[in-house]
Tab-separated table of C-alpha atoms in Angstrom:
chain	number	residue	atom	x	y	z
A	1	MET	CA	38.959	-30.653	-23.193
A	2	ALA	CA	38.749	-34.392	-24.273
A	3	ARG	CA	35.779	-36.395	-23.487
A	4	HIS	CA	37.621	-38.965	-21.368
A	5	GLU	CA	38.748	-36.171	-19.129
A	6	PHE	CA	35.044	-35.652	-18.132
A	7	ARG	CA	34.552	-39.413	-17.792
A	8	ALA	CA	37.279	-39.469	-15.181
A	9	LEU	CA	34.771	-38.004	-12.776
A	10	ASP	CA	32.235	-40.729	-13.278
A	11	TRP	CA	31.786	-44.350	-12.449
A	12	LEU	CA	31.497	-46.470	-15.550
A	13	ARG	CA	29.717	-49.802	-16.325
A	14	VAL	CA	31.742	-51.707	-18.942
A	15	SER	CA	31.626	-55.117	-20.815
A	16	VAL	CA	34.607	-57.246	-21.836
A	17	THR	CA	34.128	-59.848	-24.469
A	18	GLY	CA	36.673	-62.026	-26.298
A	19	LYS	CA	38.859	-65.157	-25.844
A	20	GLN	CA	39.369	-65.927	-22.117
A	21	PRO	CA	38.182	-62.406	-20.815
A	22	GLN	CA	38.774	-63.386	-17.208
A	23	ARG	CA	42.542	-62.950	-17.837
A	24	LEU	CA	41.837	-59.169	-17.876
A	25	LEU	CA	40.686	-59.336	-14.219
A	26	SER	CA	43.987	-60.547	-13.053
A	27	ALA	CA	45.925	-57.989	-15.047
A	28	ALA	CA	43.673	-55.173	-13.827
A	29	ALA	CA	44.163	-56.279	-10.207
A	30	GLN	CA	47.952	-56.294	-10.677
A	31	ALA	CA	47.730	-52.782	-12.169
A	32	GLY	CA	45.742	-51.440	-9.250
A	33	ILE	CA	42.500	-50.856	-11.163
A	34	ARG	CA	39.562	-51.254	-8.797
A	35	MET	CA	36.610	-53.036	-10.195
A	36	ARG	CA	33.279	-53.984	-8.490
A	37	GLY	CA	30.020	-55.467	-9.398
A	38	ILE	CA	31.615	-58.126	-11.559
A	39	ARG	CA	29.257	-60.460	-13.382
A	40	SER	CA	30.222	-63.099	-15.831
A	41	ASP	CA	28.187	-64.568	-18.787
A	42	ASP	CA	28.846	-66.806	-21.726
A	43	VAL	CA	30.691	-64.240	-23.822
A	44	GLY	CA	32.570	-62.135	-21.165
A	45	PHE	CA	31.932	-60.296	-18.021
A	46	PHE	CA	30.501	-56.973	-16.868
A	47	ALA	CA	32.097	-54.609	-14.110
A	48	SER	CA	32.039	-51.117	-12.774
A	49	LEU	CA	35.191	-49.017	-12.317
A	50	PRO	CA	36.120	-45.368	-11.830
A	51	GLY	CA	36.339	-43.348	-14.981
A	52	ARG	CA	40.014	-42.391	-14.368
A	53	ASP	CA	41.076	-46.094	-14.781
A	54	LEU	CA	39.179	-46.564	-18.106
A	55	ARG	CA	42.125	-45.524	-20.273
A	56	HIS	CA	44.503	-47.821	-18.553
A	57	LEU	CA	41.960	-50.781	-18.634
A	58	SER	CA	41.443	-50.195	-22.392
A	59	VAL	CA	45.197	-50.490	-23.073
A	60	LEU	CA	45.299	-53.836	-21.097
A	61	ALA	CA	42.273	-55.144	-22.938
A	62	GLN	CA	43.783	-54.228	-26.344
A	63	ASN	CA	47.017	-56.018	-25.464
A	64	GLN	CA	45.072	-59.168	-24.768
A	65	GLY	CA	42.920	-58.924	-27.877
A	66	LEU	CA	39.689	-58.255	-25.966
A	67	GLU	CA	36.859	-55.904	-26.763
A	68	LEU	CA	35.948	-53.240	-24.063
A	69	ALA	CA	32.639	-51.258	-24.360
A	70	VAL	CA	31.322	-48.539	-22.013
A	71	LEU	CA	27.645	-49.375	-21.327
A	72	GLN	CA	26.686	-46.692	-18.672
A	73	ASN	CA	28.371	-43.825	-16.862
A	74	ARG	CA	27.036	-42.234	-13.677
A	75	GLY	CA	28.314	-38.843	-12.297
A	76	PRO	CA	28.784	-35.249	-13.181
A	77	GLY	CA	30.922	-36.028	-16.246
A	78	ILE	CA	28.096	-35.968	-18.720
A	79	LEU	CA	26.650	-32.747	-17.499
A	80	LEU	CA	30.080	-31.027	-17.432
A	81	GLN	CA	30.737	-32.327	-21.090
A	82	ARG	CA	27.395	-30.826	-22.211
A	83	LEU	CA	28.376	-27.588	-20.626
A	84	TRP	CA	31.623	-27.662	-22.277
A	85	LEU	CA	30.255	-28.182	-25.625
A	86	ARG	CA	27.596	-25.561	-25.031
A	87	PRO	CA	29.277	-22.809	-23.120
A	88	GLY	CA	26.375	-20.477	-23.589
A	89	LEU	CA	24.352	-22.475	-20.975
A	90	ALA	CA	26.865	-21.871	-18.188
A	91	ALA	CA	27.425	-18.260	-19.247
A	92	GLY	CA	23.697	-17.647	-19.360
A	93	THR	CA	23.151	-19.220	-15.831
A	94	ILE	CA	25.954	-17.112	-14.365
A	95	LEU	CA	24.651	-13.956	-16.113
A	96	PHE	CA	21.105	-14.746	-14.815
A	97	PHE	CA	22.187	-14.718	-11.165
A	98	VAL	CA	24.310	-11.684	-11.640
A	99	LEU	CA	21.376	-9.787	-13.046
A	100	VAL	CA	19.055	-11.014	-10.368
A	101	HIS	CA	21.510	-9.790	-7.790
A	102	PHE	CA	21.822	-6.406	-9.502
A	103	LEU	CA	18.247	-5.914	-10.428
A	104	SER	CA	17.033	-6.746	-6.915
A	105	GLY	CA	18.296	-3.276	-5.954
A	106	PHE	CA	15.599	-1.740	-8.154
A	107	VAL	CA	11.934	-1.239	-7.159
A	108	TRP	CA	9.759	-3.896	-9.012
A	109	SER	CA	6.534	-3.277	-7.157
A	110	ILE	CA	5.231	-1.203	-4.262
A	111	ASN	CA	2.967	-2.726	-1.653
A	112	PHE	CA	0.860	-0.130	0.241
A	113	GLY	CA	-0.338	-2.534	2.914
A	114	THR	CA	-3.541	-1.563	4.556
A	115	LEU	CA	-3.946	1.854	2.861
A	116	ASP	CA	-7.017	2.499	0.973
A	117	GLN	CA	-7.117	3.582	-2.590
A	118	ALA	CA	-7.147	7.428	-1.787
A	119	GLN	CA	-4.333	7.103	0.795
A	120	ALA	CA	-2.258	4.921	-1.519
A	121	GLU	CA	-2.584	7.566	-4.280
A	122	THR	CA	-1.498	10.313	-1.816
A	123	VAL	CA	1.495	8.319	-0.623
A	124	ARG	CA	2.484	7.326	-4.279
A	125	ALA	CA	2.362	10.990	-5.330
A	126	PHE	CA	4.609	11.862	-2.331
A	127	LEU	CA	7.012	8.964	-3.202
A	128	ASN	CA	7.198	10.219	-6.715
A	129	GLU	CA	8.174	13.719	-5.608
A	130	ASN	CA	11.074	12.258	-3.602
A	131	GLY	CA	12.207	10.201	-6.685
A	132	LEU	CA	10.994	6.814	-5.380
A	133	ARG	CA	8.979	4.803	-7.844
A	134	GLU	CA	9.020	1.506	-9.792
A	135	GLY	CA	12.311	1.321	-11.594
A	136	THR	CA	14.254	3.405	-9.012
A	137	TYR	CA	17.444	2.085	-7.620
A	138	VAL	CA	17.005	2.099	-3.818
A	139	SER	CA	19.901	3.067	-1.637
A	140	GLN	CA	19.705	3.323	2.185
A	141	GLU	CA	20.193	7.115	2.000
A	142	LEU	CA	17.254	7.541	-0.377
A	143	LEU	CA	15.078	5.196	1.701
A	144	ALA	CA	15.965	6.906	4.946
A	145	ARG	CA	15.559	10.405	3.409
A	146	THR	CA	12.040	9.561	1.965
A	147	GLN	CA	10.833	7.915	5.263
A	148	LYS	CA	11.924	10.932	7.237
A	149	ALA	CA	10.030	13.257	4.866
A	150	LEU	CA	6.949	11.042	4.891
A	151	GLU	CA	6.983	11.033	8.784
A	152	GLY	CA	6.918	14.786	8.599
A	153	GLN	CA	3.568	14.819	6.874
A	154	THR	CA	1.341	15.514	9.807
A	155	GLY	CA	-2.302	14.229	9.959
A	156	LEU	CA	-1.659	11.319	7.631
A	157	PHE	CA	-0.400	8.478	9.858
A	158	GLY	CA	0.219	7.672	13.414
A	159	TRP	CA	3.435	5.771	12.397
A	160	VAL	CA	4.830	5.052	8.913
A	161	GLY	CA	7.797	2.906	7.718
A	162	LEU	CA	9.443	2.071	4.431
A	163	ASN	CA	10.991	-1.364	3.984
A	164	PHE	CA	12.627	-2.566	0.886
A	165	ALA	CA	13.349	-6.135	0.237
A	166	GLY	CA	13.552	-8.427	-2.869
A	167	GLY	CA	12.646	-5.627	-5.212
A	168	CYS	CA	9.407	-4.815	-3.330
A	169	LEU	CA	8.960	-1.553	-1.427
A	170	PHE	CA	6.672	-2.090	1.529
A	171	VAL	CA	4.738	0.898	2.982
A	172	GLU	CA	3.788	0.013	6.549
A	173	SER	CA	1.635	2.386	8.630
A	174	THR	CA	-0.805	2.815	11.477
A	175	PRO	CA	-3.798	5.107	11.330
A	176	MET	CA	-3.726	8.537	13.083
A	177	GLU	CA	-5.382	8.438	16.423
A	178	GLU	CA	-6.057	11.522	18.414
A	179	GLN	CA	-6.010	11.321	22.211
A	180	GLN	CA	-7.188	14.020	24.561
A	181	ILE	CA	-5.246	14.227	27.765
A	182	ARG	CA	-6.891	16.123	30.513
A	183	GLN	CA	-4.911	17.414	33.397
A	184	PRO	CA	-5.998	15.684	36.655
A	185	GLN	CA	-6.707	18.873	38.449
A	186	GLU	CA	-8.912	20.210	35.624
A	187	GLN	CA	-12.606	19.776	36.020
A	188	ILE	CA	-14.899	19.704	33.035
A	189	ALA	CA	-18.506	20.618	33.022
A	190	LEU	CA	-21.099	20.473	30.127
A	191	TYR	CA	-22.831	23.557	28.850
A	192	SER	CA	-25.664	24.160	26.281
A	193	ALA	CA	-24.559	25.210	22.773
A	194	ALA	CA	-28.025	26.774	21.910
A	195	ASP	CA	-31.324	27.675	23.289
A	196	ALA	CA	-33.210	24.430	23.260
A	197	GLU	CA	-35.706	21.998	24.902
A	198	ILE	CA	-34.041	19.031	26.486
A	199	VAL	CA	-35.195	15.820	24.898
A	200	LEU	CA	-32.762	13.486	26.444
A	201	ILE	CA	-29.891	13.687	28.935
A	202	GLN	CA	-27.195	11.059	29.079
A	203	VAL	CA	-24.589	11.803	31.683
A	204	GLU	CA	-21.759	9.339	31.842
A	205	SER	CA	-19.932	11.124	34.665
A	206	GLY	CA	-20.461	14.292	36.548
A	207	PHE	CA	-23.885	15.542	37.935
A	208	SER	CA	-26.801	16.397	35.737
A	209	GLN	CA	-28.469	19.816	36.289
A	210	VAL	CA	-31.347	19.445	33.874
A	211	GLU	CA	-34.014	16.995	32.891
A	212	PRO	CA	-36.095	16.145	29.771
A	213	GLY	CA	-38.796	18.793	28.981
A	214	GLN	CA	-36.831	21.681	30.520
A	215	LEU	CA	-35.964	24.656	28.499
A	216	VAL	CA	-32.348	25.776	28.516
A	217	ALA	CA	-30.468	28.923	27.308
A	218	GLU	CA	-27.252	29.064	25.366
A	219	GLY	CA	-24.352	28.746	27.731
A	220	GLN	CA	-26.589	27.142	30.632
A	221	LEU	CA	-24.970	24.526	32.762
A	222	LEU	CA	-26.186	20.983	31.803
A	223	ALA	CA	-23.996	18.812	33.912
A	224	ALA	CA	-21.666	20.064	36.790
A	225	ALA	CA	-18.381	18.673	37.888
A	226	GLU	CA	-19.150	19.308	41.564
A	227	ARG	CA	-21.775	18.549	44.084
A	228	PHE	CA	-22.166	18.822	47.846
A	229	ASP	CA	-22.799	15.748	50.084
A	230	ARG	CA	-25.019	15.842	53.241
A	231	GLU	CA	-22.274	17.400	55.288
A	232	GLY	CA	-21.706	20.209	52.719
A	233	ASN	CA	-18.346	18.985	51.425
A	234	SER	CA	-17.586	19.233	47.786
A	235	VAL	CA	-17.408	16.038	45.727
A	236	PHE	CA	-15.691	16.488	42.258
A	237	GLN	CA	-16.217	14.458	39.096
A	238	SER	CA	-15.487	15.711	35.604
A	239	ALA	CA	-18.550	15.680	33.445
A	240	ALA	CA	-19.046	13.766	30.179
A	241	GLY	CA	-22.073	12.731	28.232
A	242	HIS	CA	-24.552	13.899	25.759
A	243	ALA	CA	-27.729	16.142	25.838
A	244	ILE	CA	-30.068	15.870	23.042
A	245	GLY	CA	-32.027	19.172	22.583
A	246	ARG	CA	-34.751	20.276	20.395
A	247	ILE	CA	-33.834	23.457	18.675
A	248	ARG	CA	-35.497	26.083	16.424
A	249	ARG	CA	-33.147	27.666	13.985
A	250	GLY	CA	-33.401	29.821	10.860
A	251	TYR	CA	-30.867	30.071	8.044
A	252	THR	CA	-30.789	32.384	4.907
A	253	ALA	CA	-29.140	31.743	1.615
A	254	GLU	CA	-29.149	33.672	-1.733
A	255	GLN	CA	-28.638	32.260	-5.226
A	256	THR	CA	-28.304	34.394	-8.414
A	257	TYR	CA	-29.952	33.422	-11.685
A	258	GLU	CA	-26.678	33.927	-13.527
A	259	GLU	CA	-23.016	33.054	-12.446
A	260	THR	CA	-19.690	32.263	-13.969
A	261	ALA	CA	-18.248	28.777	-13.439
A	262	ALA	CA	-15.306	26.770	-14.670
A	263	VAL	CA	-16.318	23.773	-16.713
A	264	LEU	CA	-14.310	20.967	-18.383
A	265	THR	CA	-14.104	20.941	-22.130
A	266	ASP	CA	-13.166	18.154	-24.595
A	267	ARG	CA	-9.766	19.562	-25.271
A	268	THR	CA	-7.275	17.237	-23.785
A	269	SER	CA	-3.568	16.331	-23.991
A	270	SER	CA	-1.373	13.748	-22.173
A	271	VAL	CA	2.186	12.903	-21.936
A	272	LYS	CA	3.840	9.628	-20.819
A	273	THR	CA	7.093	9.026	-19.138
A	274	LEU	CA	8.718	5.603	-18.791
A	275	TYR	CA	10.842	4.999	-15.644
A	276	LEU	CA	12.959	1.951	-16.128
A	277	LEU	CA	16.062	0.746	-14.237
A	278	GLY	CA	16.668	4.235	-12.841
A	279	THR	CA	16.268	5.967	-16.274
A	280	GLU	CA	13.626	8.461	-17.292
A	281	ILE	CA	12.408	8.108	-20.942
A	282	PRO	CA	9.753	10.644	-22.259
A	283	LEU	CA	7.229	8.966	-24.485
A	284	GLY	CA	6.253	11.958	-26.628
A	285	GLU	CA	6.338	15.766	-26.194
A	286	GLU	CA	4.396	17.417	-23.401
A	287	THR	CA	1.712	19.963	-24.598
A	288	VAL	CA	0.555	22.014	-21.466
A	289	LEU	CA	-3.060	23.493	-21.706
A	290	SER	CA	-3.714	26.685	-19.796
A	291	ASN	CA	-6.302	26.707	-17.080
A	292	ALA	CA	-6.393	22.844	-17.264
A	293	GLN	CA	-7.292	20.109	-14.737
A	294	ILE	CA	-4.343	17.795	-14.274
A	295	THR	CA	-4.599	14.192	-13.335
A	296	GLU	CA	-1.772	11.773	-12.904
A	297	ASN	CA	-1.476	7.970	-13.043
A	298	TRP	CA	1.194	5.433	-12.409
A	299	GLU	CA	0.984	2.076	-14.180
A	300	PRO	CA	3.540	-0.503	-13.041
A	301	LEU	CA	5.220	-2.484	-15.905
A	302	VAL	CA	4.170	-6.070	-15.950
A	303	LEU	CA	4.778	-9.013	-18.260
A	304	GLY	CA	1.877	-11.247	-17.822
A	305	HIS	CA	1.679	-11.686	-14.024
A	306	ILE	CA	5.311	-10.770	-13.545
A	307	ALA	CA	6.195	-7.217	-12.277
A	308	LEU	CA	9.128	-5.489	-14.115
A	309	PRO	CA	11.428	-2.906	-12.531
A	310	GLY	CA	9.707	0.164	-14.064
A	311	CYS	CA	6.408	2.130	-14.414
A	312	ILE	CA	4.716	4.411	-16.837
A	313	HIS	CA	3.789	7.899	-15.457
A	314	THR	CA	0.838	9.518	-17.424
A	315	LYS	CA	-0.041	13.157	-16.945
A	316	GLU	CA	-3.202	14.142	-18.536
A	317	TYR	CA	-4.359	17.790	-19.115
A	318	ARG	CA	-8.026	18.627	-19.566
A	319	ALA	CA	-8.839	22.186	-20.395
A	320	GLN	CA	-11.387	24.302	-18.516
A	321	GLU	CA	-13.130	27.386	-19.656
A	322	ASN	CA	-15.249	29.905	-17.654
A	323	VAL	CA	-18.869	29.866	-18.960
A	324	SER	CA	-21.915	31.904	-17.822
A	325	LEU	CA	-24.584	29.514	-16.458
A	326	THR	CA	-28.218	30.712	-16.318
A	327	TYR	CA	-30.610	29.084	-13.748
A	328	SER	CA	-34.341	29.081	-13.865
A	329	GLU	CA	-36.237	30.355	-10.835
A	330	GLN	CA	-37.056	26.963	-9.780
A	331	THR	CA	-33.582	25.758	-10.033
A	332	ALA	CA	-32.255	28.791	-8.160
A	333	GLN	CA	-34.689	28.154	-5.310
A	334	ALA	CA	-33.612	24.565	-5.083
A	335	MET	CA	-29.952	25.509	-4.916
A	336	ALA	CA	-30.652	28.123	-2.240
A	337	ARG	CA	-32.725	25.645	-0.234
A	338	ARG	CA	-29.768	23.230	-0.446
A	339	GLU	CA	-27.301	25.831	0.914
A	340	CYS	CA	-29.722	26.327	3.902
A	341	VAL	CA	-29.668	22.592	4.648
A	342	LEU	CA	-25.903	22.427	4.205
A	343	ALA	CA	-25.536	25.343	6.575
A	344	LEU	CA	-27.569	23.552	9.171
A	345	LEU	CA	-25.562	20.302	8.860
A	346	ASP	CA	-22.326	22.175	9.070
A	347	GLU	CA	-23.274	23.633	12.387
A	348	TYR	CA	-24.981	20.463	13.690
A	349	PRO	CA	-23.754	17.339	11.742
A	350	ASP	CA	-25.797	14.980	13.887
A	351	ALA	CA	-29.139	16.970	13.426
A	352	GLU	CA	-32.327	15.018	12.950
A	353	ILE	CA	-34.852	17.401	11.240
A	354	GLU	CA	-38.402	17.213	12.592
A	355	GLN	CA	-39.988	20.190	10.806
A	356	GLN	CA	-38.744	22.537	8.005
A	357	SER	CA	-40.241	25.316	6.014
A	358	PHE	CA	-38.818	27.563	3.207
A	359	ALA	CA	-39.879	30.937	2.140
A	360	PHE	CA	-38.601	32.503	-1.059
A	361	GLU	CA	-38.416	36.059	-2.165
A	362	SER	CA	-36.883	37.733	-5.169
A	363	SER	CA	-33.656	39.801	-4.932
A	364	ASP	CA	-31.677	41.796	-7.273
A	365	GLY	CA	-30.930	39.143	-10.037
A	366	GLY	CA	-31.596	36.095	-7.866
A	367	VAL	CA	-33.666	34.549	-5.158
A	368	VAL	CA	-33.411	34.522	-1.377
A	369	CYS	CA	-34.305	31.420	0.686
A	370	ARG	CA	-35.284	31.878	4.353
A	371	ALA	CA	-35.406	28.404	6.009
A	372	SER	CA	-36.767	27.417	9.383
A	373	PHE	CA	-35.894	24.144	10.994
A	374	VAL	CA	-37.043	22.274	14.073
A	375	PHE	CA	-34.492	19.556	14.747
A	376	CYS	CA	-32.851	17.517	17.498
A	377	ALA	CA	-29.092	17.522	18.034
A	378	ASP	CA	-26.480	17.093	20.756
A	379	ILE	CA	-26.077	20.545	22.352
A	380	ALA	CA	-23.564	19.478	25.168
A	381	VAL	CA	-20.157	21.163	24.825
A	382	PRO	CA	-17.357	20.692	27.402
A	383	GLY	CA	-16.027	23.684	29.254
A	384	GLN	CA	-14.044	24.583	32.383
A	385	ALA	CA	-16.162	23.896	35.460
A	386	GLN	CA	-17.128	26.989	37.562
A	387	PRO	CA	-17.372	26.750	41.352
A	388	LEU	CA	-20.969	26.129	42.615
A	389	GLU	CA	-22.395	28.255	45.333
A	390	LYS	CA	-22.678	26.306	48.471
A	391	PRO	CA	-26.303	25.986	49.597
A	392	ALA	CA	-27.333	27.886	52.660
A	393	THR	CA	-27.641	25.890	55.788
């Protein structure tokens, strides 16, 4: 395409010089050439005209022996001319937008929202099992199938949703909340979980049956759901609250001097897999170690601060072997003592220990710890209320 064909799209600023240049103005007007911004000087004049009239005006100027020069052009013609001379620029621009449209269907990054690191790792492993990771092409079918499977994982979320937009996969969720719904007609009372001395009774609803300093037996009523008014009529109110009791309890644990345990060794192997634009590319051969601990890691591909539609999955194997461990008597006693404390906290997580004593005795190849604790803990447990006996009148 000739240069003047691009100039036809522009407005041009020209200068005309020579003998009696004003004659050209009359000839141009008769030929229908529109010129504006005409300004004369000692040697000629300046004017602006549409680029499509330049060729006709040049012929008129040449016939009159005048010189015509283009000083300035304004419009898209220059840009189009440059693109025409360098077609790679236009092709590259078109290819860029085509690739952006195409690549936006792949996962470039995953946003786990408010999930903590442990939850994010759990969800990432689940997404990977369903074939959804950085570098995966996302279809509506894949997204819906994965979300349905994720919703079926009980105990993880109250609500979870997967949204995909602009190459980013968003994991949106709300925490699991448990709500206990009591039937209106069911009356709840509080009972003692152990033999104890009442230290503090905090009844939020219901009717307390004990007071601080009182000794109670396991299963004894602490707060009733019923009482009688002055006329002997029953008044019902489900019981709720806490009863802190002082408990004496003993625990026994045994620890042998020798035992077999699996320990990690320095023998390791790993294999990496590149997931890029829906393709899976192994980066090396996988060497599986028997009886090994396996850890997996996903590393998104980035170029500087720019995410790329892919990730590298690393699976690392670390071998374990069973070894025989030998403990000294002092170590065995400490481990047995620890087991007794853990048994107490497992039964009463809120226990505050006031007194403790440990007695050790040798056993066949080990040591036995007998622990005695005095501690305070919440002993109130809810249960179905039993009808009270109406007082004699």
